[in-house]
Tab-separated table of N, CA and C in Angstrom:
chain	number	residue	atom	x	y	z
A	1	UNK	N	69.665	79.239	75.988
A	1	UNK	CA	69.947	78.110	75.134
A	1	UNK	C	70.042	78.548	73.676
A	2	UNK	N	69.220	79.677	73.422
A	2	UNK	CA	69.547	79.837	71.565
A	2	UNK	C	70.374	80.697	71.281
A	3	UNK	N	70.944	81.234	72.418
A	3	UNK	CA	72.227	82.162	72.421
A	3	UNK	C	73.334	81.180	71.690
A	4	UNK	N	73.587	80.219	72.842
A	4	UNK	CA	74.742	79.267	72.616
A	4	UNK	C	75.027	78.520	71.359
A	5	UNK	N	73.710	78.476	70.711
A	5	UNK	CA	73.510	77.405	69.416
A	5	UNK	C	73.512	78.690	68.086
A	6	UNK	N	73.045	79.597	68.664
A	6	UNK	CA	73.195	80.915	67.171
A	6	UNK	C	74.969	80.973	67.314
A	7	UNK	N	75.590	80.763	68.676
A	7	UNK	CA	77.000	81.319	67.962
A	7	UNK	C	77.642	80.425	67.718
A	8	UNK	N	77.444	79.064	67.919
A	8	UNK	CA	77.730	77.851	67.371
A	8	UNK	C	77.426	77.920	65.540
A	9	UNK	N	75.978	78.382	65.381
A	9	UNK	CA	75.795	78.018	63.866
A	9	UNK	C	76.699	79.271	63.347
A	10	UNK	N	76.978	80.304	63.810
A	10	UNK	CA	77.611	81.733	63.318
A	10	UNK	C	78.932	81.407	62.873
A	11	UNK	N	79.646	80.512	63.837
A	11	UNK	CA	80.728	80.129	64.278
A	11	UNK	C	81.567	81.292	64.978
A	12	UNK	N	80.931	81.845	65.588
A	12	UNK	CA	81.332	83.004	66.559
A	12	UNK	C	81.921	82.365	68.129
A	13	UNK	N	83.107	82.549	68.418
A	13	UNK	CA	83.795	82.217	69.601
A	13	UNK	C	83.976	82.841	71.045
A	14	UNK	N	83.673	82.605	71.939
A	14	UNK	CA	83.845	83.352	73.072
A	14	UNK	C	84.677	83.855	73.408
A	15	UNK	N	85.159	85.298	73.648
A	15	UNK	CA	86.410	85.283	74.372
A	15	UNK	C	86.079	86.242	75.508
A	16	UNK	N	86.802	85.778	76.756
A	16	UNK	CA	86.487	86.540	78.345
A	16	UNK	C	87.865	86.541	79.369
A	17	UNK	N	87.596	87.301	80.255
A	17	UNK	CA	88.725	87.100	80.770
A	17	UNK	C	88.155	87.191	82.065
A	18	UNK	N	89.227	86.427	83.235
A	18	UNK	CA	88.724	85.862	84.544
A	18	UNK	C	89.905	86.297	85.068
A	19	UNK	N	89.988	87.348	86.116
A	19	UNK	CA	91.773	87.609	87.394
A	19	UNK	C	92.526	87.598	85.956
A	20	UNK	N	92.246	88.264	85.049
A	20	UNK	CA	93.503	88.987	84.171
A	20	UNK	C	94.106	87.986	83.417
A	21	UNK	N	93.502	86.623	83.122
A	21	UNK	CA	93.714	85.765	82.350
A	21	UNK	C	92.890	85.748	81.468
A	22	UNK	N	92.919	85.936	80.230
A	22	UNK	CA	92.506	85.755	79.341
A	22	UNK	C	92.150	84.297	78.055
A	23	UNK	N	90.532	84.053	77.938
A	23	UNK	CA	90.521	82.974	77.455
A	23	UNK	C	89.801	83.086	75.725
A	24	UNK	N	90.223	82.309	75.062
A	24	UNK	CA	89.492	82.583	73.901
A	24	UNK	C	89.367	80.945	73.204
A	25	UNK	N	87.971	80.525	72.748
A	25	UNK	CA	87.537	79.064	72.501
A	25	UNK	C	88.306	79.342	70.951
A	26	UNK	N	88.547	78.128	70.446
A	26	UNK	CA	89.516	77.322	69.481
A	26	UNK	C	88.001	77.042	68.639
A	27	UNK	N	87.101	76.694	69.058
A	27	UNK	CA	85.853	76.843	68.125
A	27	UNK	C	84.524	77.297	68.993
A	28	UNK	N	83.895	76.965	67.907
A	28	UNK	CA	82.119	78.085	68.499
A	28	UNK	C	81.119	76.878	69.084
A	29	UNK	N	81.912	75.588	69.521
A	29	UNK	CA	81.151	74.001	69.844
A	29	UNK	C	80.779	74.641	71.507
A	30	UNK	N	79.601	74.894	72.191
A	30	UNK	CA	79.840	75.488	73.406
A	30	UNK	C	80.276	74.225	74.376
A	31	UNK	N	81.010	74.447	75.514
A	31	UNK	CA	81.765	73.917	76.655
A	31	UNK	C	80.718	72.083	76.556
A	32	UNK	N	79.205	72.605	77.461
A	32	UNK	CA	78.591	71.491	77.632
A	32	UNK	C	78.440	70.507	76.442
A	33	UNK	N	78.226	71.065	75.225
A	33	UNK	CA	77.879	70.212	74.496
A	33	UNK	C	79.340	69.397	73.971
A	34	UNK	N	80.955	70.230	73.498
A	34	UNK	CA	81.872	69.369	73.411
A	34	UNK	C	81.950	68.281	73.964
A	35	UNK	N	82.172	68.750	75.713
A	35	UNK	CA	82.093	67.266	76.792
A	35	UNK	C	81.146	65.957	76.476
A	36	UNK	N	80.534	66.488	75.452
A	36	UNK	CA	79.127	65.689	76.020
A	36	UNK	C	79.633	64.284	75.184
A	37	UNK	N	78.753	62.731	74.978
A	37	UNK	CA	79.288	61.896	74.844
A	37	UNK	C	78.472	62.037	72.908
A	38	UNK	N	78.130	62.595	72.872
A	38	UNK	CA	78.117	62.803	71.254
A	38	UNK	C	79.187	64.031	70.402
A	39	UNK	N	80.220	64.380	70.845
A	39	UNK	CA	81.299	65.360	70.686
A	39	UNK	C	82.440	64.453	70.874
A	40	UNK	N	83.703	65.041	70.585
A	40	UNK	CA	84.596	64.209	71.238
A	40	UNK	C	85.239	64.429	72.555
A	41	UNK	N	84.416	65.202	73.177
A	41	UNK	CA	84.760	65.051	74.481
A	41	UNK	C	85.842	65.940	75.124
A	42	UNK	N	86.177	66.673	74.397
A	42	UNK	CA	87.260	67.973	74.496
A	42	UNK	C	86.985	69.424	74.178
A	43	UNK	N	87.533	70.274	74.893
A	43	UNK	CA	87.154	71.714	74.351
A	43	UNK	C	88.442	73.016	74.419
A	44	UNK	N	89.217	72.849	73.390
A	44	UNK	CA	90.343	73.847	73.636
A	44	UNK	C	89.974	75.505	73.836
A	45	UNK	N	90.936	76.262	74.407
A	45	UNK	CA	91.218	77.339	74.801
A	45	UNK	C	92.308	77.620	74.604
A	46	UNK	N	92.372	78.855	74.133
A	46	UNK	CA	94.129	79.591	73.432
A	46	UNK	C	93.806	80.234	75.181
A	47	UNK	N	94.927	80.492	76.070
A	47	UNK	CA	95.139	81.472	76.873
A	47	UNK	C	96.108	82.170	77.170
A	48	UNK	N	96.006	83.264	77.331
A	48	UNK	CA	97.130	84.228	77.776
A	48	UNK	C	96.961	85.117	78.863
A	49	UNK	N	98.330	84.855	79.761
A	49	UNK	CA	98.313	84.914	81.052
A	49	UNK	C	98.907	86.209	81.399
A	50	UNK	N	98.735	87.075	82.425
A	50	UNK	CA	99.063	88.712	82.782
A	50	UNK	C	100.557	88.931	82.144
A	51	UNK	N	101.044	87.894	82.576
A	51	UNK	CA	102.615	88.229	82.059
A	51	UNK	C	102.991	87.984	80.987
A	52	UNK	N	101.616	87.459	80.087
A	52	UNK	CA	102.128	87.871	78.661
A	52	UNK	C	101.938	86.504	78.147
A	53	UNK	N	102.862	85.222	78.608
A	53	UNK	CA	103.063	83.765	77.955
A	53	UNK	C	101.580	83.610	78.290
A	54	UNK	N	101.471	82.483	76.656
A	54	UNK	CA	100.207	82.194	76.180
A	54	UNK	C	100.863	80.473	76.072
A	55	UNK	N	99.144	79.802	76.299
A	55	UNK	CA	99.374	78.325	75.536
A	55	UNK	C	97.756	77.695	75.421
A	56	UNK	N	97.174	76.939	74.988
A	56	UNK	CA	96.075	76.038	74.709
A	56	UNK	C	96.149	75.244	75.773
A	57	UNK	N	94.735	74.945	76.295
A	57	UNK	CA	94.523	74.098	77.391
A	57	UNK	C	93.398	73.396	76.703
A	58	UNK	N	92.961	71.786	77.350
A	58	UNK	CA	92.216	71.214	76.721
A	58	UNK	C	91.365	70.642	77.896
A	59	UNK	N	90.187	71.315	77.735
A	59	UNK	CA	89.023	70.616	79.278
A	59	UNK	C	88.667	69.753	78.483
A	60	UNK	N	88.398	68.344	79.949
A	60	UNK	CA	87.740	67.175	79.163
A	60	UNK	C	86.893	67.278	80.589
A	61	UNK	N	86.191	66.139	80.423
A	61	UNK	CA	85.022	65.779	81.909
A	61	UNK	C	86.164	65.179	83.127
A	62	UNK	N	87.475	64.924	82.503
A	62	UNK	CA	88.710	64.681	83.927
A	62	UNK	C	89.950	65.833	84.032
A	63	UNK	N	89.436	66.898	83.438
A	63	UNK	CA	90.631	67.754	83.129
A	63	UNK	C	89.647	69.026	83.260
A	64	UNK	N	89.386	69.457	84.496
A	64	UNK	CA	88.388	70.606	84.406
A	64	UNK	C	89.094	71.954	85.150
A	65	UNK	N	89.213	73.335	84.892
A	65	UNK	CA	89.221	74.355	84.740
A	65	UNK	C	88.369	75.294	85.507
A	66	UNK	N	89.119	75.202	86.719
A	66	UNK	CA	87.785	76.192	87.806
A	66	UNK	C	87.359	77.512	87.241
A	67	UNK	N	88.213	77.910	86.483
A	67	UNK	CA	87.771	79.282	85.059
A	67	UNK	C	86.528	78.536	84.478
A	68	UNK	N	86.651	78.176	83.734
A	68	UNK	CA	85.499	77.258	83.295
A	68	UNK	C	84.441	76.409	83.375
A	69	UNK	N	84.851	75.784	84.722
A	69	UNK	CA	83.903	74.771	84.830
A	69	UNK	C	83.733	74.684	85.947
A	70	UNK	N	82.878	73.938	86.794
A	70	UNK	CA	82.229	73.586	87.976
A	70	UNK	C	83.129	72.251	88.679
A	71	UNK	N	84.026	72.528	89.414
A	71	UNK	CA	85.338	71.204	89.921
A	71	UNK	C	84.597	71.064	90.935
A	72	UNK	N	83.575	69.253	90.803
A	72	UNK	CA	83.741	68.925	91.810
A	72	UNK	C	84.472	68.679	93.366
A	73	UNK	N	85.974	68.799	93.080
A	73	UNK	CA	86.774	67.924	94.049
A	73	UNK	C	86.529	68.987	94.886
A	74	UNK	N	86.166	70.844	94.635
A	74	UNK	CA	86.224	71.829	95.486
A	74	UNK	C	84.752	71.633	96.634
A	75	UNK	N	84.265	70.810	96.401
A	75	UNK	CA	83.331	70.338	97.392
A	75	UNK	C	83.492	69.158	98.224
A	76	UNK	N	84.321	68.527	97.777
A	76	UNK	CA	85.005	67.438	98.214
A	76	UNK	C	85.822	67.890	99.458
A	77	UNK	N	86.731	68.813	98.859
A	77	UNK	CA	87.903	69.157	99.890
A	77	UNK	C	87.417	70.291	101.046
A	78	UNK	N	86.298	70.376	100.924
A	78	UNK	CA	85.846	71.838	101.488
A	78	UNK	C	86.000	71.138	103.303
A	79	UNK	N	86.087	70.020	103.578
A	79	UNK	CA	86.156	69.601	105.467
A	79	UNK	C	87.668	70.022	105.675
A	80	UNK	N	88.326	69.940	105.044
A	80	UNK	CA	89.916	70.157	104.896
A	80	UNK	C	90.436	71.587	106.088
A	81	UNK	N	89.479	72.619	105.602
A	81	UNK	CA	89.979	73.932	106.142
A	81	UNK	C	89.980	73.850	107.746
A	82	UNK	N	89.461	72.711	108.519
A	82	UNK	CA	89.496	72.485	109.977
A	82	UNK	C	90.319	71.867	110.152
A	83	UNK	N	91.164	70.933	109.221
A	83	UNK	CA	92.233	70.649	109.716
A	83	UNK	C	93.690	71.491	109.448
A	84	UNK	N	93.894	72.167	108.467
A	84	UNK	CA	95.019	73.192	108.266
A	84	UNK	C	94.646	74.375	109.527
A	85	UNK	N	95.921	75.334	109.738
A	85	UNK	CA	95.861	75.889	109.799
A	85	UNK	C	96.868	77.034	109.242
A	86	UNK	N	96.964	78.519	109.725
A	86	UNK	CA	97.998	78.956	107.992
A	86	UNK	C	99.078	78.520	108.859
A	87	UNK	N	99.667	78.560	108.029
A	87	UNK	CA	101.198	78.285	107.590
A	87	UNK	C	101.674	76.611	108.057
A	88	UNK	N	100.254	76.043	108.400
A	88	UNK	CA	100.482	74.707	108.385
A	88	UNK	C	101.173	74.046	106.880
A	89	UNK	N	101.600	73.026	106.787
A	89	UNK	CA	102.919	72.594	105.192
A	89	UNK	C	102.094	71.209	104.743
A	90	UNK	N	101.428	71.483	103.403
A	90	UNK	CA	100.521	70.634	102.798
A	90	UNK	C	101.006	69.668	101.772
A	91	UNK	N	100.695	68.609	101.680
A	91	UNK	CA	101.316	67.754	100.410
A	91	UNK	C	99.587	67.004	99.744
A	92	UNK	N	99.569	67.930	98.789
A	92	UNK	CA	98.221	67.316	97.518
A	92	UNK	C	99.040	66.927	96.326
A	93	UNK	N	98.160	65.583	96.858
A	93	UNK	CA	98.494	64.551	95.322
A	93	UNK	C	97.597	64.401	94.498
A	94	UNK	N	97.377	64.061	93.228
A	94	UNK	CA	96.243	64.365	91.896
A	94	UNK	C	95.519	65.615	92.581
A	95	UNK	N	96.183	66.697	92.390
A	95	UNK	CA	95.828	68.054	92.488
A	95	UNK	C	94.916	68.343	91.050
A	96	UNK	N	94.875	67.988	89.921
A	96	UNK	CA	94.376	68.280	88.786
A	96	UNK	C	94.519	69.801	88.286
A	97	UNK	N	93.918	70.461	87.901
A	97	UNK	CA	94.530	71.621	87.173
A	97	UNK	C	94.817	72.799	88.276
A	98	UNK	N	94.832	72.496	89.687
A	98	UNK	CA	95.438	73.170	90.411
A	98	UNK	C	94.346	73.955	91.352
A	99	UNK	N	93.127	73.949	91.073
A	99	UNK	CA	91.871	74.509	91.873
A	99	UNK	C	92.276	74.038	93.035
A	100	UNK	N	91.963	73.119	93.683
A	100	UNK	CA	92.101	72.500	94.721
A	100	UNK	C	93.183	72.843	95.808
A	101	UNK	N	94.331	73.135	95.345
A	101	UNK	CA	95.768	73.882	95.861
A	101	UNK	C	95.233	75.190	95.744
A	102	UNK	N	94.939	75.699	95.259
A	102	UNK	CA	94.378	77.317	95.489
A	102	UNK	C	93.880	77.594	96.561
A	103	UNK	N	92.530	76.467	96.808
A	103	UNK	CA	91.690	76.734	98.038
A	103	UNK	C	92.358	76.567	99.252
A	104	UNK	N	93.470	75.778	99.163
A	104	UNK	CA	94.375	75.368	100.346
A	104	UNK	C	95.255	76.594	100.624
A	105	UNK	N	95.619	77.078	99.599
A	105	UNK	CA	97.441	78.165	99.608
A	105	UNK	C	96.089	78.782	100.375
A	106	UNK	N	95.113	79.567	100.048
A	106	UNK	CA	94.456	80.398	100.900
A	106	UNK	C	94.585	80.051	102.136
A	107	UNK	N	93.717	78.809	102.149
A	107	UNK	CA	93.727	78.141	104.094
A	107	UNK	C	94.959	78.437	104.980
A	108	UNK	N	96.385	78.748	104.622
A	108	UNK	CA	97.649	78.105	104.931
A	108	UNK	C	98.136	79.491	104.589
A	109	UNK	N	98.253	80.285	104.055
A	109	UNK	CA	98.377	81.616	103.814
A	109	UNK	C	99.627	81.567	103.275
A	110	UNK	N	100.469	82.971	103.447
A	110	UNK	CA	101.532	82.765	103.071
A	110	UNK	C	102.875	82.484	103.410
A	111	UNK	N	102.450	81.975	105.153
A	111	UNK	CA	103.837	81.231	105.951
A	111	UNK	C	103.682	79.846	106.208
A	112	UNK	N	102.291	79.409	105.103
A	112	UNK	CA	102.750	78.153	104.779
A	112	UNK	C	103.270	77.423	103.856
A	113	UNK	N	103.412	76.051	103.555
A	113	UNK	CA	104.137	75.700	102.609
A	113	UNK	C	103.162	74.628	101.626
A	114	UNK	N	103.148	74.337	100.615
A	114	UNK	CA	102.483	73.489	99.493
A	114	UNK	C	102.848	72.897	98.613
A	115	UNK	N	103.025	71.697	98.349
A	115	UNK	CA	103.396	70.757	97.483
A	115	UNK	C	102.335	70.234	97.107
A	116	UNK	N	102.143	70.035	95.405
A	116	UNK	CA	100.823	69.593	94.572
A	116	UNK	C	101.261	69.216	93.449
A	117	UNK	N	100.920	67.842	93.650
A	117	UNK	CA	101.541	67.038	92.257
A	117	UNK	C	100.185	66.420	91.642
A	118	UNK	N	100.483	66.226	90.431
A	118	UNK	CA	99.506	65.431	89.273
A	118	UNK	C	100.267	64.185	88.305
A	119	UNK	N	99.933	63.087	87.848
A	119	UNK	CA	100.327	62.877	86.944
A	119	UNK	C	99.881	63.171	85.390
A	120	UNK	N	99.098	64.185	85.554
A	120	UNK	CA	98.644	65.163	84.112
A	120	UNK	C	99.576	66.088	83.913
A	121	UNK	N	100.401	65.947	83.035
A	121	UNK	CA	101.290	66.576	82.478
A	121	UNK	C	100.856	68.138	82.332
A	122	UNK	N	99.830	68.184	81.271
A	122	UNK	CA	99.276	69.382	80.900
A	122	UNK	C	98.354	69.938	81.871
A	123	UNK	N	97.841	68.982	82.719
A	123	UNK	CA	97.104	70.274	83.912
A	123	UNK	C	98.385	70.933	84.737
A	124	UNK	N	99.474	70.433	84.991
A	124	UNK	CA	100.360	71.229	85.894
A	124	UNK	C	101.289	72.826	85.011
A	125	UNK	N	101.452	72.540	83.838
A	125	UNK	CA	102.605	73.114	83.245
A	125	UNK	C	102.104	74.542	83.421
């Protein structure tokens, strides 16, 4: 806990990288406390991806980042894998930033097929 709050007062920013994606915080506010309901509830990230293109992503408490954060829905969906099998052909709707389709493309391998839509603009792009 006084880790997080010395690089907050420092204004020192995290930067890490997760499978060759690279993330770096937009400020030194740590993750839990932005979300929280005394913050405004947002926490940007500059990222840049293996192949180079970079862009800002913005976690909120409905816009969460399996890099980052703890996605409920991946406990949710976890009965799912008894009913696919691979290359069974999936259609996920409010997929959200795409965790959820991950765990599936696995289930379904790669002679299956996947369709995953959101109406969050910025979790799909």
């Amino acid at each position: 806990m006084i880790v997080p709050l010395l690089r907050a007062m420092l204004g020192l920013r995290r930067r890490f990288v997760v499978e060759g994606v690279r993330y770096k915080e937009t400020d030194a506010v740590p993750l839990d406390r932005a979300l929280s309901s005394k913050k405004r509830g947002e926490k940007r990230y500059e990222v840049r991806f293996p192949a180079g293109r970079s862009m800002t992503i913005h976690c909120t408490t409905r816009r969460r980042y399996a890099d980052l954060m703890d996605v409920p829905e991946l406990r949710s969906i976890a009965f799912g894998e008894n009913l696919v099998r691979p290359g069974s052909r999936v259609l996920v709707l409010g997929v959200g930033t795409g965790a959820p389709a991950r765990l599936i493309a696995e289930w379904i391998g790669p002679h299956g097929g996947l369709v995953a839509i959101d109406h969050d603009n910025e979790s799909i792009r």
